[in-house]
PDB file of C-alpha atoms and ligand atoms in Angstrom:
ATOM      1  CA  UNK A  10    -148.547 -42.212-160.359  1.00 62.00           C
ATOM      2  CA  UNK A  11    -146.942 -45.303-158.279  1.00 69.00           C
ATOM      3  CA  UNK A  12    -150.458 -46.316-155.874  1.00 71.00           C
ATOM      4  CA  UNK A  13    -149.043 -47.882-152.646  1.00 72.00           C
ATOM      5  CA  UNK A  14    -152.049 -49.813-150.774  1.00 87.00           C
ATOM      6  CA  UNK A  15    -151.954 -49.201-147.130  1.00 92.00           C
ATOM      7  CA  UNK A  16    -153.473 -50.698-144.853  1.00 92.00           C
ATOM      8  CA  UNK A  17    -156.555 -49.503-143.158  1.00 96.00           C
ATOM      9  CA  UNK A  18    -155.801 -49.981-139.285  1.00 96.00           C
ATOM     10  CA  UNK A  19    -156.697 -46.351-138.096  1.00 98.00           C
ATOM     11  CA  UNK A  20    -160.395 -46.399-140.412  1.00 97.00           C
ATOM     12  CA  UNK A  21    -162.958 -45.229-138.031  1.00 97.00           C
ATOM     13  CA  UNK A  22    -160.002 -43.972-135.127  1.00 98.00           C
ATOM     14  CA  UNK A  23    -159.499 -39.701-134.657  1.00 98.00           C
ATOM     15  CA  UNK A  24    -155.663 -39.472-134.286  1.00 98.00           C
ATOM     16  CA  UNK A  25    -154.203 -35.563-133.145  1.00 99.00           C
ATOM     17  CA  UNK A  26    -150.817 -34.752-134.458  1.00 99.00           C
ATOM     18  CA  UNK A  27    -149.124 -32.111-132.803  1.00 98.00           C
ATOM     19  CA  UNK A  28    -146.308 -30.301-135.125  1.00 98.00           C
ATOM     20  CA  UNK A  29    -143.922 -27.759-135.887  1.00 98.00           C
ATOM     21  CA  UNK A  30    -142.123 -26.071-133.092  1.00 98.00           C
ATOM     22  CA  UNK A  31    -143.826 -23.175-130.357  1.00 98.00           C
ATOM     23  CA  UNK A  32    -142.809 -19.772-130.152  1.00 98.00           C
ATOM     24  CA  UNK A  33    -143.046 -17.264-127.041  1.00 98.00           C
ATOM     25  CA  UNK A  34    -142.938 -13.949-127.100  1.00 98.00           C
ATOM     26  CA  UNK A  35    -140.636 -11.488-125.542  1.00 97.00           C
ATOM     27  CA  UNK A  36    -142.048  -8.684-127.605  1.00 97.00           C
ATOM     28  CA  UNK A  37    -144.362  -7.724-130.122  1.00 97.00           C
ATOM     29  CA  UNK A  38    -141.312  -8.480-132.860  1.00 97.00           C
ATOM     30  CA  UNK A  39    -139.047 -10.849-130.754  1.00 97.00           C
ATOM     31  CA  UNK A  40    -139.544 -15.172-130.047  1.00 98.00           C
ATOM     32  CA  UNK A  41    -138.133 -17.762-127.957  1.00 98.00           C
ATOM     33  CA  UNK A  42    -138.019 -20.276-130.643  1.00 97.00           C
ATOM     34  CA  UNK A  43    -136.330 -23.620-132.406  1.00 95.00           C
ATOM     35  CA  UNK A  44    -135.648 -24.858-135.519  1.00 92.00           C
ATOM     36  CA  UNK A  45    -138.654 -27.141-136.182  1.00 94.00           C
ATOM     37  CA  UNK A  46    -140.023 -27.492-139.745  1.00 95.00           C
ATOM     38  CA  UNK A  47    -142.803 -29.509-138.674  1.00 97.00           C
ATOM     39  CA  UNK A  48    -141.702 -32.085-141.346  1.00 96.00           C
ATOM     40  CA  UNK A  49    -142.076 -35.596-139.037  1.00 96.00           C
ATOM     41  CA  UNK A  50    -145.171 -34.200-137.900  1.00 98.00           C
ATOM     42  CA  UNK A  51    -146.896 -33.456-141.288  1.00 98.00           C
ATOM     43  CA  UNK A  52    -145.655 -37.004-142.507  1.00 97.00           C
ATOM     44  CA  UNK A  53    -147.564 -38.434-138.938  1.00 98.00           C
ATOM     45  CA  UNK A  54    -150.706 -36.797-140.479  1.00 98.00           C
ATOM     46  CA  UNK A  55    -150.236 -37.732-144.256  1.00 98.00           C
ATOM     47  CA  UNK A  56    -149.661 -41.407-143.099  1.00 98.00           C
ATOM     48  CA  UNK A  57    -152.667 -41.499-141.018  1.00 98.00           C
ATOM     49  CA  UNK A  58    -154.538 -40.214-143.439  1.00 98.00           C
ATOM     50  CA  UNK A  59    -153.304 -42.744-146.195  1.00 97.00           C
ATOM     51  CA  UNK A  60    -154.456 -45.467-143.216  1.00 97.00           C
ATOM     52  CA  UNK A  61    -157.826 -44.560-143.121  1.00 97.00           C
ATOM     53  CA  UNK A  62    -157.755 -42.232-139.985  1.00 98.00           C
ATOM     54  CA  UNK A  63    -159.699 -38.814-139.020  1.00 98.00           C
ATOM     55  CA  UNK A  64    -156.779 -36.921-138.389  1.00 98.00           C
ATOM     56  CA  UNK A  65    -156.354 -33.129-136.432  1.00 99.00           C
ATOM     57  CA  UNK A  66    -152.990 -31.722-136.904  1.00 99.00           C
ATOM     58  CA  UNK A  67    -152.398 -28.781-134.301  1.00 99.00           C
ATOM     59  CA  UNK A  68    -149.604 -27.180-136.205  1.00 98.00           C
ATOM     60  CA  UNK A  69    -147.027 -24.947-134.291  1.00 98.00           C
ATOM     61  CA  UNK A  70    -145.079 -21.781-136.917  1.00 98.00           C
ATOM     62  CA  UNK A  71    -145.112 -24.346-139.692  1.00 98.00           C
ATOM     63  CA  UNK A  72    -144.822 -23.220-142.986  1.00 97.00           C
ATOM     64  CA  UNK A  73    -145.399 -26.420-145.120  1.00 98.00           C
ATOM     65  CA  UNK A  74    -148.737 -26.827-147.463  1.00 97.00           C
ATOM     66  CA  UNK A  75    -151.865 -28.567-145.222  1.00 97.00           C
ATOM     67  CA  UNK A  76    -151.854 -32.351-146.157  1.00 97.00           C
ATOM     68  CA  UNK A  77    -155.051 -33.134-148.181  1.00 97.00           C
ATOM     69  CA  UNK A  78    -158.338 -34.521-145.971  1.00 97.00           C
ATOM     70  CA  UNK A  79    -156.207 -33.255-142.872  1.00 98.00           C
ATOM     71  CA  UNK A  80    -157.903 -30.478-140.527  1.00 98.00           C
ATOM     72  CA  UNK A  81    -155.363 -28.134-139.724  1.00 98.00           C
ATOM     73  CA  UNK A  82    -155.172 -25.851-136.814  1.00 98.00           C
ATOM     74  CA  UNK A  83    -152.515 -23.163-136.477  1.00 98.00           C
ATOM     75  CA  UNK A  84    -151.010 -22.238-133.138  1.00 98.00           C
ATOM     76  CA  UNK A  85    -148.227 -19.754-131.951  1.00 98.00           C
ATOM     77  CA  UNK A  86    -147.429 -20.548-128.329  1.00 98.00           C
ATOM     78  CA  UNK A  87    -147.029 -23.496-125.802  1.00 98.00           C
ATOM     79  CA  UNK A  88    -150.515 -21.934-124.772  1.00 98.00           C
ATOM     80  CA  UNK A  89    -152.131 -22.627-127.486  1.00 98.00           C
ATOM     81  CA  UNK A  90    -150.816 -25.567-128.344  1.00 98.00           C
ATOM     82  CA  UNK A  91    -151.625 -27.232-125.353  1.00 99.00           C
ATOM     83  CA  UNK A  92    -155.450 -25.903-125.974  1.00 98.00           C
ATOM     84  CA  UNK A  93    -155.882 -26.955-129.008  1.00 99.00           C
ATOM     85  CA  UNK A  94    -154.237 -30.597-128.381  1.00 99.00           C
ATOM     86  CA  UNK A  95    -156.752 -30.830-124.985  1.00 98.00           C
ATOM     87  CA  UNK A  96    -159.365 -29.935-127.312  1.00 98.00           C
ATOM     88  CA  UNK A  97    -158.856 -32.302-129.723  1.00 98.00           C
ATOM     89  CA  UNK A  98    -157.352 -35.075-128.096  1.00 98.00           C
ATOM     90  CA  UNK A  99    -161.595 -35.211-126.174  1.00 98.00           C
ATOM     91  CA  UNK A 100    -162.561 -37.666-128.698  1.00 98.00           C
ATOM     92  CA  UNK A 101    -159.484 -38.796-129.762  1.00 98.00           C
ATOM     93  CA  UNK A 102    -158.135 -42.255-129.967  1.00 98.00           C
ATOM     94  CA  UNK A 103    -154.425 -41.771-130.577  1.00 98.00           C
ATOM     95  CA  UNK A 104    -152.414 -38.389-129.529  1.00 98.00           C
ATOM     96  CA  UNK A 105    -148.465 -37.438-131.254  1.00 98.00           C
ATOM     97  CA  UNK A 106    -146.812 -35.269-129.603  1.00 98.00           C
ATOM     98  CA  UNK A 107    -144.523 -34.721-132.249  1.00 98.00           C
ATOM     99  CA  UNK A 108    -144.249 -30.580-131.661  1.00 98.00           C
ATOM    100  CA  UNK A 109    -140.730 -29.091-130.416  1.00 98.00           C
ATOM    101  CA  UNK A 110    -142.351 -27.259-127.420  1.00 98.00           C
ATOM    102  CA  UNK A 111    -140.790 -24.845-125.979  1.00 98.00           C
ATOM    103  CA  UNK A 112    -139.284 -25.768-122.364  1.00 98.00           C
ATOM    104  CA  UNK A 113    -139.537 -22.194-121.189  1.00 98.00           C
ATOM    105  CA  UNK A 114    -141.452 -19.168-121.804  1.00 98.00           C
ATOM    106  CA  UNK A 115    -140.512 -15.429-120.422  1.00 97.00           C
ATOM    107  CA  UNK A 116    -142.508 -14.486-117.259  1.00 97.00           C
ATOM    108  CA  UNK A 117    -143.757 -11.373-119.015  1.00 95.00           C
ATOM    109  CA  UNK A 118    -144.100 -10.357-122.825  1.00 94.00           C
ATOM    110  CA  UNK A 119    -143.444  -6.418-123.135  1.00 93.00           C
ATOM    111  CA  UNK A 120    -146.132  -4.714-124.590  1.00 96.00           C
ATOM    112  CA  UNK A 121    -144.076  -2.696-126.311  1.00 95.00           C
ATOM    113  CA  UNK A 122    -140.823  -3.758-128.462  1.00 94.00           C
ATOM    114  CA  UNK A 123    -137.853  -3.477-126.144  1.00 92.00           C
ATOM    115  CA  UNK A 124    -135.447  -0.301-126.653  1.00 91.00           C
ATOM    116  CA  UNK A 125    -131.206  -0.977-126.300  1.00 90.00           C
ATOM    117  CA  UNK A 126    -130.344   1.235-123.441  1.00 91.00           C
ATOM    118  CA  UNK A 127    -128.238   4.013-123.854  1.00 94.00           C
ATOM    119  CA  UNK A 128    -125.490   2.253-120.881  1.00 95.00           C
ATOM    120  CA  UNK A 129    -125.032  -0.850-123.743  1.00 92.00           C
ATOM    121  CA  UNK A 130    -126.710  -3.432-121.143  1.00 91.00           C
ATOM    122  CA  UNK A 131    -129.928  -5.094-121.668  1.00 89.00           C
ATOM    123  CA  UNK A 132    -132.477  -6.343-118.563  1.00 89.00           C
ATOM    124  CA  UNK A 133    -132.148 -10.034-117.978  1.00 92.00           C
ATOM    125  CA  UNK A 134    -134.534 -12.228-119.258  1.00 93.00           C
ATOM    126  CA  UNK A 135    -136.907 -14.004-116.680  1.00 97.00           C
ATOM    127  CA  UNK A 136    -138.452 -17.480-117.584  1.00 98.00           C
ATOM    128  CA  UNK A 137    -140.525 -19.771-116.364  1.00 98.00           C
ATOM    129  CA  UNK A 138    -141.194 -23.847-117.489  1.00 98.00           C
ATOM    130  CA  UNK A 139    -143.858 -24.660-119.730  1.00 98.00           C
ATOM    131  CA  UNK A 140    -145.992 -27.332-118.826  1.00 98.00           C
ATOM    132  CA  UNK A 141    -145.267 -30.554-119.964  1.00 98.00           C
ATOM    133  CA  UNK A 142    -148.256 -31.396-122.369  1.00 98.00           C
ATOM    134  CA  UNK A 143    -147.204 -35.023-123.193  1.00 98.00           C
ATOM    135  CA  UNK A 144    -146.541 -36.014-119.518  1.00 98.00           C
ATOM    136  CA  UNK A 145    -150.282 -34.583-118.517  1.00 98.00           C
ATOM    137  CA  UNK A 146    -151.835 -36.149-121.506  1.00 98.00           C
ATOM    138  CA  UNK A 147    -150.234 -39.465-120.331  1.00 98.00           C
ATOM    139  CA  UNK A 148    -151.388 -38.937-116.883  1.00 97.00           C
ATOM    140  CA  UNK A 149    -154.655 -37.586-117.653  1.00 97.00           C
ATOM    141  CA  UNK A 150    -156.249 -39.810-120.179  1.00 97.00           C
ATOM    142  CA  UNK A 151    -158.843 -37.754-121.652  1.00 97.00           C
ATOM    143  CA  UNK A 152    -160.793 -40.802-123.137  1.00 97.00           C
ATOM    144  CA  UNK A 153    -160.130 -43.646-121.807  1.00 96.00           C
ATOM    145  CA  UNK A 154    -157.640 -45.930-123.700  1.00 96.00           C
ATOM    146  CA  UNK A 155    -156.536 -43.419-125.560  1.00 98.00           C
ATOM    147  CA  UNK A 156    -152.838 -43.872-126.577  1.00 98.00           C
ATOM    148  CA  UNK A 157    -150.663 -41.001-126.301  1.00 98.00           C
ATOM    149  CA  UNK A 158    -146.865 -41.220-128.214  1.00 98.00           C
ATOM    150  CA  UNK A 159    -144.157 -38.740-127.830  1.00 98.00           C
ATOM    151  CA  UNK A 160    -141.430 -37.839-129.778  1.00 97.00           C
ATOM    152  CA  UNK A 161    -137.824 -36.952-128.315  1.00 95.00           C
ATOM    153  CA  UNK A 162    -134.902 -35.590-130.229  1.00 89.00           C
ATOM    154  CA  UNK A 163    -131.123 -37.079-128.508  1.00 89.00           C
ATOM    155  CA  UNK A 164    -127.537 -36.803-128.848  1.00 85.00           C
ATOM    156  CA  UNK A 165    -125.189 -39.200-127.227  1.00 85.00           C
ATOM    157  CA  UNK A 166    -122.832 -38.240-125.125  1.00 86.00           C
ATOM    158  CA  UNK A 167    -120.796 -39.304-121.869  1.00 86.00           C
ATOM    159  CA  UNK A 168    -123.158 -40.373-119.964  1.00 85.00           C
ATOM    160  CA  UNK A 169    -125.268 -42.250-122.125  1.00 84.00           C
ATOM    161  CA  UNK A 170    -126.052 -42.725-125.733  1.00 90.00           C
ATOM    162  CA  UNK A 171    -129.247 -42.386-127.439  1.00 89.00           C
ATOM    163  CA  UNK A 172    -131.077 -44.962-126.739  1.00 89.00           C
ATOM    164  CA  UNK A 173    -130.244 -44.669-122.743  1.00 92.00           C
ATOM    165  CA  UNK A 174    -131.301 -41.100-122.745  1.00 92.00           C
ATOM    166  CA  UNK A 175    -134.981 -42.119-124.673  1.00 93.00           C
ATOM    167  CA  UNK A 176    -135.424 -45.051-121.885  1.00 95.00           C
ATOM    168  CA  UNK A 177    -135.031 -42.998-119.675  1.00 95.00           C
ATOM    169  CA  UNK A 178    -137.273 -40.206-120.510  1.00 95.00           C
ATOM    170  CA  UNK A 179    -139.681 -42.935-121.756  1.00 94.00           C
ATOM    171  CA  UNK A 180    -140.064 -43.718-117.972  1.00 95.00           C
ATOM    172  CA  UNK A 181    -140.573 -40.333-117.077  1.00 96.00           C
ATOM    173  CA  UNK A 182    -143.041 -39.116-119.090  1.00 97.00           C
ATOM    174  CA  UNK A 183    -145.653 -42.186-118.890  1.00 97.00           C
ATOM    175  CA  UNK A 184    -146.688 -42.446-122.594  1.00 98.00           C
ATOM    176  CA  UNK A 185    -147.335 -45.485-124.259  1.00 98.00           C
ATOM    177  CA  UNK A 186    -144.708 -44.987-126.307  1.00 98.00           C
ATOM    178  CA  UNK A 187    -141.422 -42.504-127.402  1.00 98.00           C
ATOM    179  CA  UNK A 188    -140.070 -42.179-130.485  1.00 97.00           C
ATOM    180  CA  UNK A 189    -136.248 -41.568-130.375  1.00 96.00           C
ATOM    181  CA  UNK A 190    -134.920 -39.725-132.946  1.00 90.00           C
ATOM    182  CA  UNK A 191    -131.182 -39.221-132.867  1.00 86.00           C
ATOM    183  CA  UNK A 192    -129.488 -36.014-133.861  1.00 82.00           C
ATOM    184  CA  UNK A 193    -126.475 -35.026-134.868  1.00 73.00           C
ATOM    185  CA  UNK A 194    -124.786 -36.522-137.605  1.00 61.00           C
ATOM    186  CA  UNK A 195    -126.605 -35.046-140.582  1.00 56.00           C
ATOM    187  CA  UNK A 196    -129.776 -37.302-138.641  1.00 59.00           C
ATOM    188  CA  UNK A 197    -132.955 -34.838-137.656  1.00 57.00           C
ATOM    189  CA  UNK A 198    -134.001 -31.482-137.734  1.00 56.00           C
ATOM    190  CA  UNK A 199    -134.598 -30.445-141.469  1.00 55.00           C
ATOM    191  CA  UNK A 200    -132.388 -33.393-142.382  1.00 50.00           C
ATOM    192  CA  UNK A 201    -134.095 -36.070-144.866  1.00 48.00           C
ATOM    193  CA  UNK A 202    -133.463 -39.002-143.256  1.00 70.00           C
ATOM    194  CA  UNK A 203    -134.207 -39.981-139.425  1.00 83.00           C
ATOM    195  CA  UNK A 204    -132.833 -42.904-137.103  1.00 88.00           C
ATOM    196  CA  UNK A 205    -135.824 -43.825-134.845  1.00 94.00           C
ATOM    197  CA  UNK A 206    -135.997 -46.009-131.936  1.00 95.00           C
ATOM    198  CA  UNK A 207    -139.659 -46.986-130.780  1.00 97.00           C
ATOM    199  CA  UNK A 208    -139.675 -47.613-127.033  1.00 97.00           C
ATOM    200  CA  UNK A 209    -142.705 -48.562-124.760  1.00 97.00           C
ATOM    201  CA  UNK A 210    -143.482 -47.161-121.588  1.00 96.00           C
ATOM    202  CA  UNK A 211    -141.027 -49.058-119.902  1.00 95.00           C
ATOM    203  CA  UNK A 212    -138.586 -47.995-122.172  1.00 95.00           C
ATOM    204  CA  UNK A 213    -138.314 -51.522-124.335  1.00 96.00           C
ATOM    205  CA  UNK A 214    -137.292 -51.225-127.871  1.00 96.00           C
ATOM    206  CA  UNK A 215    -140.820 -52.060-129.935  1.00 97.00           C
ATOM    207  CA  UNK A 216    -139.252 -50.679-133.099  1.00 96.00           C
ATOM    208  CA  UNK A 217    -137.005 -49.483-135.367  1.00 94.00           C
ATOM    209  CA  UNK A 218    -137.174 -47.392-138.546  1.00 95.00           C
ATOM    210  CA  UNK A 219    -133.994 -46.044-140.581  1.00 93.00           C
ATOM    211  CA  UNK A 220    -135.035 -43.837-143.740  1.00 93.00           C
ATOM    212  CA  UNK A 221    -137.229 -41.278-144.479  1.00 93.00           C
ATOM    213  CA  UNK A 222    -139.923 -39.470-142.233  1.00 94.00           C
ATOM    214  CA  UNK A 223    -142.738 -40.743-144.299  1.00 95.00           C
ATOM    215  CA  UNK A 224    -141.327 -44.237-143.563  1.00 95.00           C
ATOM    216  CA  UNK A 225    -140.457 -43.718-139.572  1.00 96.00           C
ATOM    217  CA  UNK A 226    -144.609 -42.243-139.734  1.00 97.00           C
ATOM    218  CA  UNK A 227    -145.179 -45.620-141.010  1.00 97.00           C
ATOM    219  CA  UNK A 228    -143.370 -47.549-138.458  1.00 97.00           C
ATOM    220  CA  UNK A 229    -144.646 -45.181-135.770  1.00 98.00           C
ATOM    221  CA  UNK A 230    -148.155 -45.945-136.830  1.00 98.00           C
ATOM    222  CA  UNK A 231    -147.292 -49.587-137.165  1.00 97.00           C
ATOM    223  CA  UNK A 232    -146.465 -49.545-133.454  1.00 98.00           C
ATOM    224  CA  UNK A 233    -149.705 -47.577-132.303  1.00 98.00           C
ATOM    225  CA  UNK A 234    -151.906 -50.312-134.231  1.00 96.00           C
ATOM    226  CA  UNK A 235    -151.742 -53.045-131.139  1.00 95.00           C
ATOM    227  CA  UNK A 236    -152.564 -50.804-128.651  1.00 97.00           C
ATOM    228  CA  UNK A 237    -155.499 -49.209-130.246  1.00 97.00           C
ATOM    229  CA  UNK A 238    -159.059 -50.312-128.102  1.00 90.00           C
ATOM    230  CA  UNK A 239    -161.196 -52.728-129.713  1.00 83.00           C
TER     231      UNK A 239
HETATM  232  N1  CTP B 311    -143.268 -32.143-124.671  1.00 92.71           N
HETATM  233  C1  CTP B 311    -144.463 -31.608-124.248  1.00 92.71           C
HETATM  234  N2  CTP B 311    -144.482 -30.484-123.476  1.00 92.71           N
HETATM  235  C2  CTP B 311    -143.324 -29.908-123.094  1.00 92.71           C
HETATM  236  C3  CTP B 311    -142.082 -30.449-123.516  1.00 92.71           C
HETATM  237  C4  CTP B 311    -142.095 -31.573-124.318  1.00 92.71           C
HETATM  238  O1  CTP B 311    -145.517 -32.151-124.587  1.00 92.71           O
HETATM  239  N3  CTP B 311    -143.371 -28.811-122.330  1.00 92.71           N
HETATM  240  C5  CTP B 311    -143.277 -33.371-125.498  1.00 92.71           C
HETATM  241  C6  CTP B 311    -142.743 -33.217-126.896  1.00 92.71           C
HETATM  242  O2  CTP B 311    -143.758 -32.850-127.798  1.00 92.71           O
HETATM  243  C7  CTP B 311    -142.215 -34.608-127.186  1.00 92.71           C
HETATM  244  C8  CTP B 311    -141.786 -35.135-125.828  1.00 92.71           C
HETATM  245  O3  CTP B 311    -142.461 -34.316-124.868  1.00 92.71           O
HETATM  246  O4  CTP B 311    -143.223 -35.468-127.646  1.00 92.71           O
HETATM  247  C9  CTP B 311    -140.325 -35.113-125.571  1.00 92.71           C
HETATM  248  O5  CTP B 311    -139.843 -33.789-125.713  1.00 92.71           O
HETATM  249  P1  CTP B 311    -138.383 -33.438-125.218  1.00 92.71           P
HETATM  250  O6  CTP B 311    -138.103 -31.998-125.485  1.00 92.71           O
HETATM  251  O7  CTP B 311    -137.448 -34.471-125.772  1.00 92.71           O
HETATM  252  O8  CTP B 311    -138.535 -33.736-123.652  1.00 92.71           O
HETATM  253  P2  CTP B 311    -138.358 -32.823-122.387  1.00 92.71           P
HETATM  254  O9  CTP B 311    -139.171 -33.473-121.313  1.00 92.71           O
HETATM  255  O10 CTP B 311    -138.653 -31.405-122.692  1.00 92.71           O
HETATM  256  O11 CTP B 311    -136.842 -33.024-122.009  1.00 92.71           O
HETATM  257  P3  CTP B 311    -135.505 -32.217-122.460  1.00 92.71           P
HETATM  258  O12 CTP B 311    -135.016 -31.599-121.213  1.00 92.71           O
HETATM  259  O13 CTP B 311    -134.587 -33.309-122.980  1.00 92.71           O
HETATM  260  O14 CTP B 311    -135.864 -31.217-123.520  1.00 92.71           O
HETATM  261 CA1   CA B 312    -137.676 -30.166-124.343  1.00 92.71          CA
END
C-alpha cells in the first residue's frame, strides 16, 4: 500500500462537508431531484480526514460507503440539509457546501401518491425557492471566522464562459471562496476528472486544479489553509 504523507493543516479544526444532491417530494413515491453522486463531496471529507481534521459530512441521497473516521449524517430534503449543516457548522471552523441543492421545492407534498386523471391532463406543479444555505452561512457566520466555501457547477455559453459566470456568483453569494467546476465536456457530474477554478470572494482566481476529485479536494483544502483563524 503506496503511504502518501499529508500534511496536517486542519489537526485540531471541525470542517462540515455538505454532499450528494437534495430531493423534494411531490408524493409519497415521486422527487424533485438531480444527478449528484456525492463523489466531490465524499473526496472533501476523505481529504480532510487524511489532513488531520474532525470532519461532519451531511450527506444528501448518496449512496457511496461512509469514509473511515468521518461522522456521517444522512438527509433527504433542502430542509434537512440546511438543519443539519446549521447544526454542525456551531462549532465548526470550515463549512463546504459542496451539496447540489435543490433550487425549488413544490409548495405542497400530496399525502397521497397522485392518480392520472381520467381527461389525460395532470394539475400543474406549484414551487417555491429554497433558501440559499451557502449565501446565509456566508452572511451569518455562526462562529466567528469561520470560513465557508461553495461549490458551483458552469457551462459556458454566450454570454460568458466559465470562469465569468463563477466571478460572478462568487460576488453574490459572499463566501470566502467558490469552487468552479466546469461541465460539459465529459468534465463533472459522475465524470472522473474535474476542471476547478478557486475564486475568492471577490471573485480572483486563488487556484487551479485539473485531475481527479481527490486531487481538486486537495487543492480546495490547500486554499482554505490561509484563511483558517490562528
Ligand atoms: N447552494 C445552497 N443553497 C441553495 C442553492 C445552492 O447552499 N439553495 C450552494 C451550493 O451548495 C453550492 C453553491 O451554493 O455550494 C452554488 O450552487 P449553485 O447551484 O451553483 O448556485 P445557485 O445560487 O443555486 O445558482 P444557479 O441559478 O446557477 O443554480
Ligand atoms: Ca442551483
Amino acid at each position: 500500500e503506496l503511504v502518501v504523507a499529508h500534511p496536517q493543516d486542519l489537526a485540531g479544526r471541525h470542517v462540515v462537508v455538505s454532499a450528494g444532491g437534495t430531493r423534494e417530494p411531490l408524493d409519497p413515491v415521486r422527487y424533485l431531484g438531480n444527478r449528484s453522486s456525492g463523489r466531490q463531496g465524499y473526496a472533501l471529507a476523505r481529504a480532510a480526514r487524511a489532513r488531520g481534521a474532525r470532519v461532519t459530512l451531511v450527506a444528501a441521497n448518496v449512496t457511496l460507503p461512509a469514509p473511515a473516521g468521518v461522522a456521517v449524517v444522512a438527509v433527504e430534503t433542502t430542509a434537512e440539509l440546511r438543519e443539519q449543516v446549521r447544526a454542525a457548522a456551531r462549532t465548526a471552523d470550515v463549512v463546504v457546501m459542496a451539496a447540489a441543492v435543490a433550487d425549488f421545492r413544490p409548495v405542497v407534498a400530496a399525502s397521497h401518491k397522485i392518480k392520472k386523471r381520467a381527461d389525460g391532463l395532470i394539475e400543474p406543479i406549484v414551487l417555491e425557492v429554497n433558501p440559499d444555505i451557502l449565501a446565509e452561512l456566508a452572511a451569518q457566520r455562526l462562529v466567528p471566522g469561520q470560513v465557508v466555501v461553495g461549490f458551483a457547477a458552469e457551462t459556458g455559453d454566450e454570454s460568458a464562459d466559465v470562469v465569468e459566470h463563477g466571478r460572478a456568483k462568487a460576488r453574490r453569494k459572499g463566501a470566502d471562496l467558490l469552487a468552479v467546476n466546469a461541465v460539459g465536456g465529459g468534465l463533472g457530474f459522475g465524470a472522473v476528472d474535474n476542471a476547478v477554478t478557486i475564486l475568492d470572494g471577490r471573485g480572483e482566481v486563488v487556484g487551479k486544479c485539473a485531475g481527479t476529485k481527490d486531487q481538486v479536494a486537495h487543492a480546495v483544502w490547500d486554499a482554505v489553509g490561509p484563511l483558517l483563524r490562528r
